[in-house]
Short mmCIF file of C-alpha atoms in Angstrom, two decimals:
data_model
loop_
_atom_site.label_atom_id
_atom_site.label_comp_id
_atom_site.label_asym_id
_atom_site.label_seq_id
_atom_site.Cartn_x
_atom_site.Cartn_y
_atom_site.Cartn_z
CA UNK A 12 27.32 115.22 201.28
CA UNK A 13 26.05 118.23 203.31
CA UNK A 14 25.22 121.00 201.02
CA UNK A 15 26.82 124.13 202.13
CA UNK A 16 24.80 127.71 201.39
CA UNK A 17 26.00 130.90 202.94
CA UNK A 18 23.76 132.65 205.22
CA UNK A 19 22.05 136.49 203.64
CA UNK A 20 20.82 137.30 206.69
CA UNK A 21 23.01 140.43 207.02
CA UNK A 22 22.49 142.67 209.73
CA UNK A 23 20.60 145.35 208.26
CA UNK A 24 22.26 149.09 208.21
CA UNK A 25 20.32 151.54 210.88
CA UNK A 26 21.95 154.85 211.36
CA UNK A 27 22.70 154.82 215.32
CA UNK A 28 20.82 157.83 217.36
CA UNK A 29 17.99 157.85 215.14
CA UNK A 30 14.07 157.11 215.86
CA UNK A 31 13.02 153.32 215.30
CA UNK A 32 9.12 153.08 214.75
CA UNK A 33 7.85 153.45 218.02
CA UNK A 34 9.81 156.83 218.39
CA UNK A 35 12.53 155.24 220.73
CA UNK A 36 16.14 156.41 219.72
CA UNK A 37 18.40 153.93 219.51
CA UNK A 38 20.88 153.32 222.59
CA UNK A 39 23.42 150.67 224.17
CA UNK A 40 21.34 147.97 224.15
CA UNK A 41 20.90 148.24 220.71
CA UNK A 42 24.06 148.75 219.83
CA UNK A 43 25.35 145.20 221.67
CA UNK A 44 22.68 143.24 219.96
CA UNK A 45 23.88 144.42 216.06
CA UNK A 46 27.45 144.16 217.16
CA UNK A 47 27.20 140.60 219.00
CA UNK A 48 24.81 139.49 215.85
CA UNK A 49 27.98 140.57 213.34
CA UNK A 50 30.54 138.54 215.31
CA UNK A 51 28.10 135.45 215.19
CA UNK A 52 27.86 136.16 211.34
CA UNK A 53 31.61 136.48 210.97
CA UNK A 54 32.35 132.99 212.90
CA UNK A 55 29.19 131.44 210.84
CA UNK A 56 30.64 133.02 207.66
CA UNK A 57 34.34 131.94 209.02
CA UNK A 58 33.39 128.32 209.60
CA UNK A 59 31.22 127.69 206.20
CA UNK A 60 34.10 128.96 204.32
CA UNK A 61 36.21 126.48 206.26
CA UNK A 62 34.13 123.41 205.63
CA UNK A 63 33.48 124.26 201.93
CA UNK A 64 37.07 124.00 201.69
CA UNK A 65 37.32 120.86 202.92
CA UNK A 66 34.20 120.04 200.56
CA UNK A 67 35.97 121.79 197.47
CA UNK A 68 39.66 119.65 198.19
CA UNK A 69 37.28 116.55 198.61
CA UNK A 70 35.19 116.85 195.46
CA UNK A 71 38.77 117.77 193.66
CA UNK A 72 40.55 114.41 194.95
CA UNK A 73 37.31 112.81 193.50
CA UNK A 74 36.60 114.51 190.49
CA UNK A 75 39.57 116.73 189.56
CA UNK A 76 37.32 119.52 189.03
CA UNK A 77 34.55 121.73 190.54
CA UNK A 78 31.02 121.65 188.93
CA UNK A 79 28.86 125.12 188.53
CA UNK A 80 26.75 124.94 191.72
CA UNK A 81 30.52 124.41 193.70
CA UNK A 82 31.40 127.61 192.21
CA UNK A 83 28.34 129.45 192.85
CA UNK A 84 28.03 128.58 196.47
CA UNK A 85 31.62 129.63 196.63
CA UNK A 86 31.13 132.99 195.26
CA UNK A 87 28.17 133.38 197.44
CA UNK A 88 29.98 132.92 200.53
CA UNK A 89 32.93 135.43 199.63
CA UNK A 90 29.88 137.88 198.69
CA UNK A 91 28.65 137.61 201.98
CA UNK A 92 31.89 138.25 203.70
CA UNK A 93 32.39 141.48 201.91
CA UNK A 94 29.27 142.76 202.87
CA UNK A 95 29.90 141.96 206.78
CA UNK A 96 33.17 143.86 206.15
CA UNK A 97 31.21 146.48 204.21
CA UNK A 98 28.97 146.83 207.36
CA UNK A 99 31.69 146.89 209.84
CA UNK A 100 32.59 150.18 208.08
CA UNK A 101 29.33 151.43 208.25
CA UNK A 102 29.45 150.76 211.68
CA UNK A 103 32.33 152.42 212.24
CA UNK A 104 31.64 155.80 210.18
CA UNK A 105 28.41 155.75 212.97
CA UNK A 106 28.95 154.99 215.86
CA UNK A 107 32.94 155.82 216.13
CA UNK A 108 32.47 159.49 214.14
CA UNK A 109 35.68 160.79 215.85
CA UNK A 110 38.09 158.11 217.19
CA UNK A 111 40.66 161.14 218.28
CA UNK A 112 37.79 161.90 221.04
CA UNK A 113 37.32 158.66 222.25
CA UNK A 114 41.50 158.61 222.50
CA UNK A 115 41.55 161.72 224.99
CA UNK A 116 38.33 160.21 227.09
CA UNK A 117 40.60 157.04 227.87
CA UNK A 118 37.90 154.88 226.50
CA UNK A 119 37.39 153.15 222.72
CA UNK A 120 33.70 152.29 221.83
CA UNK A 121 33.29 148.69 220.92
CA UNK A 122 32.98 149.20 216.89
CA UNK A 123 36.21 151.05 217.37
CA UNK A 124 38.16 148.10 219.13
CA UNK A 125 36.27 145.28 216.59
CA UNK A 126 37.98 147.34 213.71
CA UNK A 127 41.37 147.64 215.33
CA UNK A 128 41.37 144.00 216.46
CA UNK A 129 43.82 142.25 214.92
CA UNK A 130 42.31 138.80 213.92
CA UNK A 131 39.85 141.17 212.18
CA UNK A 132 42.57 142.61 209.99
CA UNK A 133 43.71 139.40 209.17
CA UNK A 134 40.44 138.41 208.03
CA UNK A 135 39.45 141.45 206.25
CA UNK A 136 42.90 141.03 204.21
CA UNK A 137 42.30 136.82 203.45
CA UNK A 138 38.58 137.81 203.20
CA UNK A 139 37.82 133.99 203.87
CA UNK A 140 38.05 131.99 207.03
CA UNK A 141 37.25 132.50 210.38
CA UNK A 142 37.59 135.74 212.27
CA UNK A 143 37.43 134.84 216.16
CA UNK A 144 37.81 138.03 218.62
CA UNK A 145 38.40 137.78 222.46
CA UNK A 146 35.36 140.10 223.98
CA UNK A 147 36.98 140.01 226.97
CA UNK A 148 39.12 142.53 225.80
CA UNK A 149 36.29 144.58 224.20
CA UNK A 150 34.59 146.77 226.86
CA UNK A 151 31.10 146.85 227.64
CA UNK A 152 28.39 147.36 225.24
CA UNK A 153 25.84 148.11 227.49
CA UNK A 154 27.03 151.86 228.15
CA UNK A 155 24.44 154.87 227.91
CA UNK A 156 24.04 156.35 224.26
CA UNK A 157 24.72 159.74 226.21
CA UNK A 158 28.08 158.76 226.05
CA UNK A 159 27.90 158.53 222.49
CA UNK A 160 25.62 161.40 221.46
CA UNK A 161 27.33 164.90 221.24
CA UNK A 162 24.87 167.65 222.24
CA UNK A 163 24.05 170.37 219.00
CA UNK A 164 26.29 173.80 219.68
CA UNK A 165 24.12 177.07 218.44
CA UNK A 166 26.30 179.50 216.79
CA UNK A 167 26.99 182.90 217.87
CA UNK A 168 27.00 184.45 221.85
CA UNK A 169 23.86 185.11 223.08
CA UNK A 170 24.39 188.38 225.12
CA UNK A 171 22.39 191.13 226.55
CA UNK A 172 21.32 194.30 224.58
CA UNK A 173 23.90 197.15 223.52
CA UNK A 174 22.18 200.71 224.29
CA UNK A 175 22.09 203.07 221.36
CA UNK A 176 24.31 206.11 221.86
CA UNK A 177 23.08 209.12 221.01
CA UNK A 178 25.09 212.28 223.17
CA UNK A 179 27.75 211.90 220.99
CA UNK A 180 26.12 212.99 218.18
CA UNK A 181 24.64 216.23 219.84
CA UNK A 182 27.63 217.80 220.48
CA UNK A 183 30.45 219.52 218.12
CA UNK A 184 33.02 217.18 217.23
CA UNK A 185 36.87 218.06 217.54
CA UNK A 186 40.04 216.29 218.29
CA UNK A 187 43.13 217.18 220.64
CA UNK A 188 47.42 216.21 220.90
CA UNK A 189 47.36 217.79 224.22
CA UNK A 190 46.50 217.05 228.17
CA UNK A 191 44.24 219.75 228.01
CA UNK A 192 41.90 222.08 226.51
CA UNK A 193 42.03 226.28 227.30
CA UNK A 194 39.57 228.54 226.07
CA UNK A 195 38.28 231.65 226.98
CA UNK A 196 35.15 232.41 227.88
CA UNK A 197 32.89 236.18 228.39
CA UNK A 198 32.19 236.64 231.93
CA UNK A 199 30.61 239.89 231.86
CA UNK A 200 29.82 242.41 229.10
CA UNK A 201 28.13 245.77 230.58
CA UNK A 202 26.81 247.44 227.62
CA UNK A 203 26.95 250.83 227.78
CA UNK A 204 26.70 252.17 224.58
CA UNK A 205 24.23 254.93 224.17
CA UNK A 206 23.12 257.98 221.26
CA UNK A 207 25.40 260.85 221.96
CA UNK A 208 25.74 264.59 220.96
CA UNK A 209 28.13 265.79 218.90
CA UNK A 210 31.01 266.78 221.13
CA UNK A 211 29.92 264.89 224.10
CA UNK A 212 31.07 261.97 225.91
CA UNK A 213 31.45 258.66 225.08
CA UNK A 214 30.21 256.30 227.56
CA UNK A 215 32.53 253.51 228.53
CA UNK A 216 31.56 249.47 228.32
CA UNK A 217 33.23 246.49 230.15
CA UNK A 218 33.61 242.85 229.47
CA UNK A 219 35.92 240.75 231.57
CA UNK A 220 37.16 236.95 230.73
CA UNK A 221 37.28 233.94 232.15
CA UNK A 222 40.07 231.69 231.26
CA UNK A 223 38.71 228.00 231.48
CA UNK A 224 40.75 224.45 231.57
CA UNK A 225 39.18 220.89 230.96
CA UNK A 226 41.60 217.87 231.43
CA UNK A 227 41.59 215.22 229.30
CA UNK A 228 40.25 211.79 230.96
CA UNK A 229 40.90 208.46 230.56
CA UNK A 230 38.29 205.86 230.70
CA UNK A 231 39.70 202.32 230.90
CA UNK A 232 38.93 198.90 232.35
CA UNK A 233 40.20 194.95 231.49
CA UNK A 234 39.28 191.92 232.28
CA UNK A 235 41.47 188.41 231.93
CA UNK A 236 40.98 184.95 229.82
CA UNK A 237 43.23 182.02 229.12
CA UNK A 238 45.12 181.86 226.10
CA UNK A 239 43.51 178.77 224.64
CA UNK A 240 40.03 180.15 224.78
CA UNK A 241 41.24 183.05 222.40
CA UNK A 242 43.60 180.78 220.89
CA UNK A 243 40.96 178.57 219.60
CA UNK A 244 37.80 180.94 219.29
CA UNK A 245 38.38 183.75 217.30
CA UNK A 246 34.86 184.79 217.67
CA UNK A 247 35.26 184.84 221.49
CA UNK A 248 37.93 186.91 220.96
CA UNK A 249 36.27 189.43 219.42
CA UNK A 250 33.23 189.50 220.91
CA UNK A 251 35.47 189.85 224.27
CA UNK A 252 37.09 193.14 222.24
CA UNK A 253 33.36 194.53 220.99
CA UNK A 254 32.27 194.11 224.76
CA UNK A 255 35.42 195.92 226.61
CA UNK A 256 34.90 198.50 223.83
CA UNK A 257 31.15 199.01 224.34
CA UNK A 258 31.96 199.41 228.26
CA UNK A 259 34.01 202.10 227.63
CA UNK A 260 31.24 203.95 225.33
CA UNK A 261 28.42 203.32 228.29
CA UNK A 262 30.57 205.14 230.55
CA UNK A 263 31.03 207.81 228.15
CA UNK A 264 27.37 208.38 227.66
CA UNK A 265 26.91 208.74 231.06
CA UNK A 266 29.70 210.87 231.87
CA UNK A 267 28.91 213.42 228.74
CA UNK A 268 25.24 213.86 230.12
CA UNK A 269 25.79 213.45 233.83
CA UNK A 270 29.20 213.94 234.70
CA UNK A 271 29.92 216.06 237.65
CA UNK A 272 33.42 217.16 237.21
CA UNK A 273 34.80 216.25 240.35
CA UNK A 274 38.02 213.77 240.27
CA UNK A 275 38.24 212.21 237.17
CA UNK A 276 34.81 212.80 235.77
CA UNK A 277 33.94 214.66 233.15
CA UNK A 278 32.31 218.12 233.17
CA UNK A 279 28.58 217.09 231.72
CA UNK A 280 25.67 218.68 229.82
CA UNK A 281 23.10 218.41 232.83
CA UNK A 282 25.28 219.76 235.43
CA UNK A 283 26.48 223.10 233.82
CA UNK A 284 22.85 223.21 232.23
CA UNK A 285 20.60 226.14 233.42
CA UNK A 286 17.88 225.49 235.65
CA UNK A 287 14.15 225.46 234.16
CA UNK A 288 12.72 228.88 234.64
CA UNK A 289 9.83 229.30 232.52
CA UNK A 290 8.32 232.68 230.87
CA UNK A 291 5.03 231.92 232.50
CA UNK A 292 2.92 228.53 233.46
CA UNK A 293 -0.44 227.38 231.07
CA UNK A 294 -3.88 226.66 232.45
CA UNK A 295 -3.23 222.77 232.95
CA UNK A 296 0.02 222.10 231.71
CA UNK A 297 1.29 218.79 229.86
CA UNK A 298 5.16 217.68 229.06
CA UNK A 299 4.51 218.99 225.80
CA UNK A 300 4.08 222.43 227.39
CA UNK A 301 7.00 222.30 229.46
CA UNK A 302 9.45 221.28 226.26
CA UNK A 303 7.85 224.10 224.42
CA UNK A 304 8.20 226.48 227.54
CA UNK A 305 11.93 225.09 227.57
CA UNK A 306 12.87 226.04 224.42
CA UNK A 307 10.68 229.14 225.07
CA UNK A 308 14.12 229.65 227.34
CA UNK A 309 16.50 228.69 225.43
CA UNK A 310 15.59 231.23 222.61
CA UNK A 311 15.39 234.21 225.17
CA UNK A 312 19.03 233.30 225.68
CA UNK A 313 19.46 234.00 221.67
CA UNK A 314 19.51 230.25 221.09
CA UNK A 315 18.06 227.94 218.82
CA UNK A 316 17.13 224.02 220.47
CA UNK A 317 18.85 222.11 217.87
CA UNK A 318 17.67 218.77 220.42
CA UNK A 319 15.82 217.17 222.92
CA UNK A 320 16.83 214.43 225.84
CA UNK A 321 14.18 213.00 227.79
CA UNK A 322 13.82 209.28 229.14
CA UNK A 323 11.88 206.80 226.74
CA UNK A 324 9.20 206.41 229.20
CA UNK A 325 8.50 210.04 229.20
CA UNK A 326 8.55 210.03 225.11
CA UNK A 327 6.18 207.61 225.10
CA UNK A 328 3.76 209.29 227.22
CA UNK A 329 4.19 211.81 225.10
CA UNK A 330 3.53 209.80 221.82
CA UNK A 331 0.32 208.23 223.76
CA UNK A 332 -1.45 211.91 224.62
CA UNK A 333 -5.05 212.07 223.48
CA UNK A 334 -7.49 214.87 222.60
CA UNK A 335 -10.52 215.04 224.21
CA UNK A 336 -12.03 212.64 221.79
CA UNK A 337 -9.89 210.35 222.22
CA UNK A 338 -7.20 210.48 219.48
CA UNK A 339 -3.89 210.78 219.02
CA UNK A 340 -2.73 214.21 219.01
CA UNK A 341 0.82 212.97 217.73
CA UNK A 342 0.64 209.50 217.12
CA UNK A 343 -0.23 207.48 214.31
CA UNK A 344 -0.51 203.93 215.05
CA UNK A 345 -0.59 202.73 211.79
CA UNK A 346 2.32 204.19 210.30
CA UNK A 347 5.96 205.55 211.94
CA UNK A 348 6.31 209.13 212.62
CA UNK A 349 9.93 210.76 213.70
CA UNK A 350 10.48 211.18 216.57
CA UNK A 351 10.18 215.50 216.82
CA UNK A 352 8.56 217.36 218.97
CA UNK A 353 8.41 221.36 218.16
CA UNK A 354 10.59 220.73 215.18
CA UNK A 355 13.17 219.27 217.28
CA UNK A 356 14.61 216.16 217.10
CA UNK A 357 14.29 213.76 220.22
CA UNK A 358 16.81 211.80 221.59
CA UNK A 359 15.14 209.13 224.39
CA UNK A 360 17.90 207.25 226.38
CA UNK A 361 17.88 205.77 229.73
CA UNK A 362 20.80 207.67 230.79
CA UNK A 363 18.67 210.39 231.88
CA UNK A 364 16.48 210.50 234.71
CA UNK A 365 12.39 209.58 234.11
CA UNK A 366 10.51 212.63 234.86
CA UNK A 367 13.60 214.87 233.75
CA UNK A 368 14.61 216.95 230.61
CA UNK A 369 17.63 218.64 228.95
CA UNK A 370 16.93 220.87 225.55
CA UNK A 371 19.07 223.28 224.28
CA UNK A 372 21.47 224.35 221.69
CA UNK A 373 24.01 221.27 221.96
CA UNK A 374 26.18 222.27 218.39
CA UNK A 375 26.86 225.66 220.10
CA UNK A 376 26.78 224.73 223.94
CA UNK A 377 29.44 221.96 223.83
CA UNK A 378 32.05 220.24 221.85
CA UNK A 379 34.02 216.31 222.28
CA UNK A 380 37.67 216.42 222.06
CA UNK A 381 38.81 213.16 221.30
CA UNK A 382 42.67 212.40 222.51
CA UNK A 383 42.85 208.73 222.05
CA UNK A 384 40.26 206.42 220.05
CA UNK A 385 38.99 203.04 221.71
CA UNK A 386 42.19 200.70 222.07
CA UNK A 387 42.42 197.28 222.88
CA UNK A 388 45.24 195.49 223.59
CA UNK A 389 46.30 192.11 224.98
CA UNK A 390 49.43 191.05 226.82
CA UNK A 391 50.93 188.42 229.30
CA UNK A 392 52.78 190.85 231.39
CA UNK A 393 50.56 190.93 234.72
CA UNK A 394 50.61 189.38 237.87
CA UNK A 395 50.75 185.50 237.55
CA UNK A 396 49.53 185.86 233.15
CA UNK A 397 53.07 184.33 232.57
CA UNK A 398 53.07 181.17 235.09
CA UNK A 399 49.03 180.42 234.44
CA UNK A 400 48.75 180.48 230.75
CA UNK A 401 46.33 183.59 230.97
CA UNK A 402 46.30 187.12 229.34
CA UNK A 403 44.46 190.41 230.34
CA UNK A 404 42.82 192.44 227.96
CA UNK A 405 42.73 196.12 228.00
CA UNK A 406 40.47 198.57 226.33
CA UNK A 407 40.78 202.74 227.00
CA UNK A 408 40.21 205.77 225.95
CA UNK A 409 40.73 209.75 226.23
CA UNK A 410 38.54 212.62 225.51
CA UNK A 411 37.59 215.47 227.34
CA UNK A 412 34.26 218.01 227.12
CA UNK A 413 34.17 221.45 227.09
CA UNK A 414 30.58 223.81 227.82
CA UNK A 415 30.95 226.73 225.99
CA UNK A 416 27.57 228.51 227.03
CA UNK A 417 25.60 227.52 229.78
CA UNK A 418 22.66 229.12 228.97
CA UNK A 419 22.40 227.31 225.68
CA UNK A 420 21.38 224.50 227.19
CA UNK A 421 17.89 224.30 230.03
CA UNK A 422 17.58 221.22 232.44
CA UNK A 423 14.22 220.72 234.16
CA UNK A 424 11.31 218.00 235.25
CA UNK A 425 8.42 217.66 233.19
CA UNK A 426 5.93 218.16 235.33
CA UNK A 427 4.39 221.54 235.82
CA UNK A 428 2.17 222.93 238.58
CA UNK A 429 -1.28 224.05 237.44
CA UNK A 430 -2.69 227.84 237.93
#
C-alpha cells in the first residue's frame, strides 16, 4: 500500500509591501502566486486526508487497529492543515488590513473573498478534507499593489508664516461699552503770564478746546466649509478658527499704523504723526543719525521716545554698519544683542514702508480701546448652508484708536541729504 506523508512545504509568511532581496516591493503578481500556491496546498492537504481515510478504514477492517506510524502520519497531516489555516490569517491581517474600506470601494481583495468563502468555513471548522473554491467568483489577482498600498498622512497643516504683532503693544491699553470714544483735547494755550508790579495788571492767557470723537470699528470677515470636514477633523477646525482670527489681527496691525480714517478705517499712528523736521543735518548723515535727529524732535516737543518702527530691511542695515576699519559698530556676530538703538527699543515689521520711520512717545501719544475681543462663531443660517450640508464661519472684532498728541509721535524717511 501507498504510503501517505503530508506535504511541509508551507508557503512561507512575507509581510506584503515590503522589499524582497533585490529591493523590489512586493505587488499583484506576487500576491496571485502565494494565494494560488495555498489553494493547491489546501486541495493537496484536502485529498491526502481523504485517501488516508480510506487507508485508516482499510487497515481497521484488516487489523482492527491502527499501528504508531498510522497515527503519526495522521497527526502530521491535521498539523499541516492548521498551519495553512494559520497562514490564511496571516494573509488576511496583511493584505485585507481594513475590510470596511474595501466594502465602500465596491471591490473585496482576493484574501478577503478566500476567507469569506464558504467551503473554506466549512473546512476550517472539520479541519480535515478537502476545501475546493470556485475562482471564478474570486476577482483578479493580478491588480496593481497601488490599489492596496495606502499613502503615509504627515500630521499637522503645513501653512504659511504668522507675522509677529508688535503695535499693539506700543500703545496704552483701555477698554470701552460704548460706540464711541470723546475726549478733549488743548487746541491752543497763549501763555501770557508775565512778572508784574505790585498794583498793576494782570495779563490775560487763553486756551481753547477741541472736542474729539473716534468710532468704534468693526473688523470682520468668514469664509465657508462642509460640516463633515469639521465634523471629523477637529484640528481643521481649529486651525480654520486660529486662521480667521489671525486675519482679523493683520488687519489690525495695519490699520493701527497706517490707517487713514476715512470710512471705516481707523485713525493711525503714521497719519496723525508729525512730519520729520530735524534741528539741523550732520556732515554725511546715516539712518542712525536721522533716528537720533528724530527723537532729537520728539524731546523738543517735551517727549520722551519710548519706541522705534522701522522696516526689517532698514534694521538690518542698521545692524550691518561698519567703522572705517571695518567692524561692527553695533553688531556682534557672535553673540545676540537687543534690538535698541539710542536706548530705545525697536520694533521692525513689514507693515511699514522700507526707507520709512515712526518714533515717538507711543504710551502717551495713543491708546487701544477694545469693544469686542476676537469672536468666532459658526452657523448654518446663510444662503444655501441648510440645503448643502455647509456652514460659514465668522470671526470679528471692535476697537477703536484714539491720538492724544500729535507731536508725540515724528514720521520721516531715513535718508538724509548731505551738507
Amino acid at each position: 500500500m501507498t504510503k501517505h506523508m503530508p506535504s511541509r512545504d508551507i508557503i512561507p509568511a512575507r509581510e506584503y509591501g515590503r522589499k524582497d532581496g533585490g529591493g523590489n516591493a512586493g505587488g499583484g503578481e506576487e500576491v496571485a502566486k502565494l494565494l494560488e500556491g495555498l489553494k493547491t496546498q489546501l486541495k493537496q492537504n484536502g485529498e491526502q486526508v481523504n485517501e488516508f481515510a480510506k487507508s485508516m478504514n482499510e487497515k481497521l477492517d484488516k487489523h482492527g487497529q491502527f499501528n504508531a506510524e498510522t497515527k503519526k502520519t495522521l497527526d502530521e497531516l491535521l498539523t499541516d492543515g492548521n498551519a495553512l489555516k494559520a497562514r490564511v490569517e496571516e494573509m488576511e491581517q496583511k493584505l485585507v488590513r481594513r475590510p470596511a474600506g474595501d466594502a465602500q470601494s465596491g471591490a473585496k481583495s482576493a484574501g478577503y473573498q478566500v476567507i469569506e468563502h464558504d467551503e473554506f468555513k466549512e473546512f476550517a471548522k472539520r479541519k480535515s478534507g478537502v476545501c475546493r473554491l470556485d475562482v471564478k467568483s474570486i476577482s483578479s489577482l493580478t491588480a496593481s499593489a497601488g490599489t492596496l498600498l495606502e499613502p503615509q498622512r504627515q500630521p499637522g497643516i503645513v501653512q504659511e508664516p504668522n507675522r509677529r504683532f508688535t503695535i499693539r503693544q506700543l500703545c496704552m491699553p483701555g477698554r470701552t461699552s460704548a460706540a464711541s470714544i470723546e475726549f478733549v483735547r488743548e487746541n491752543v494755550f497763549t501763555n501770557a503770564a508775565a512778572m508784574v508790579s505790585e498794583g498793576g495788571d494782570k495779563p490775560e492767557s487763553n486756551i481753547t478746546y477741541a472736542l474729539e470723537t473716534e468710532n468704534v470699528r468693526k473688523i470682520a470677515h468668514h469664509i465657508n466649509a462642509t460640516k463633515e470636514i469639521l465634523d471629523d477633523a477637529p484640528q481643521l477646525q481649529s486651525q480654520i478658527d486660529g486662521r480667521l482670527r489671525y486675519g482679523l489681527d493683520l488687519v489690525e496691525e495695519n490699520q493701527l499704523l497706517l490707517g487713514d480714517g476715512t470710512g471705516q478705517n481707523l485713525n493711525g499712528l503714521i497719519p496723525n504723526a508729525t512730519d520729520f523736521d530735524p534741528a539741523f543735518t550732520p556732515t554725511s548723515p546715516s539712518k542712525i543719525d536721522t533716528l537720533r535727529l528724530a527723537m532729537l524732535q520728539v524731546r523738543l516737543a517735551e517727549y520722551e521716545a519710548s519706541g522705534m518702527v522701522m522696516h526689517p530691511t532698514d534694521w538690518a542695515e542698521i545692524e550691518l554698519t561698519k567703522d572705517g576699519e571695518n567692524r561692527y559698530i553695533m553688531a556682534n556676530p557672535l553673540g545676540l544683542a537687543g534690538k535698541v538703538l539710542w536706548g530705545a527699543p525697536v520694533v521692525d515689521t513689514v507693515a511699514i514702508t522700507a526707507g520709512r520711520f515712526l518714533t515717538g512717545a507711543f504710551n502717551m501719544a495713543a491708546q487701544i480701546f477694545d469693544r469686542e475681543d476676537a469672536l468666532v462663531e459658526i452657523s448654518t443660517e446663510h444662503a444655501s448652508n441648510f440645503t448643502k450640508n455647509m456652514v460659514t464661519i465668522l470671526a470679528e472684532k471692535r476697537l477703536t484708536l484714539v491720538i492724544y498728541r500729535p507731536k508725540a509721535l515724528v514720521e520721516g524717511a531715513l535718508v538724509l541729504a548731505s551738507n
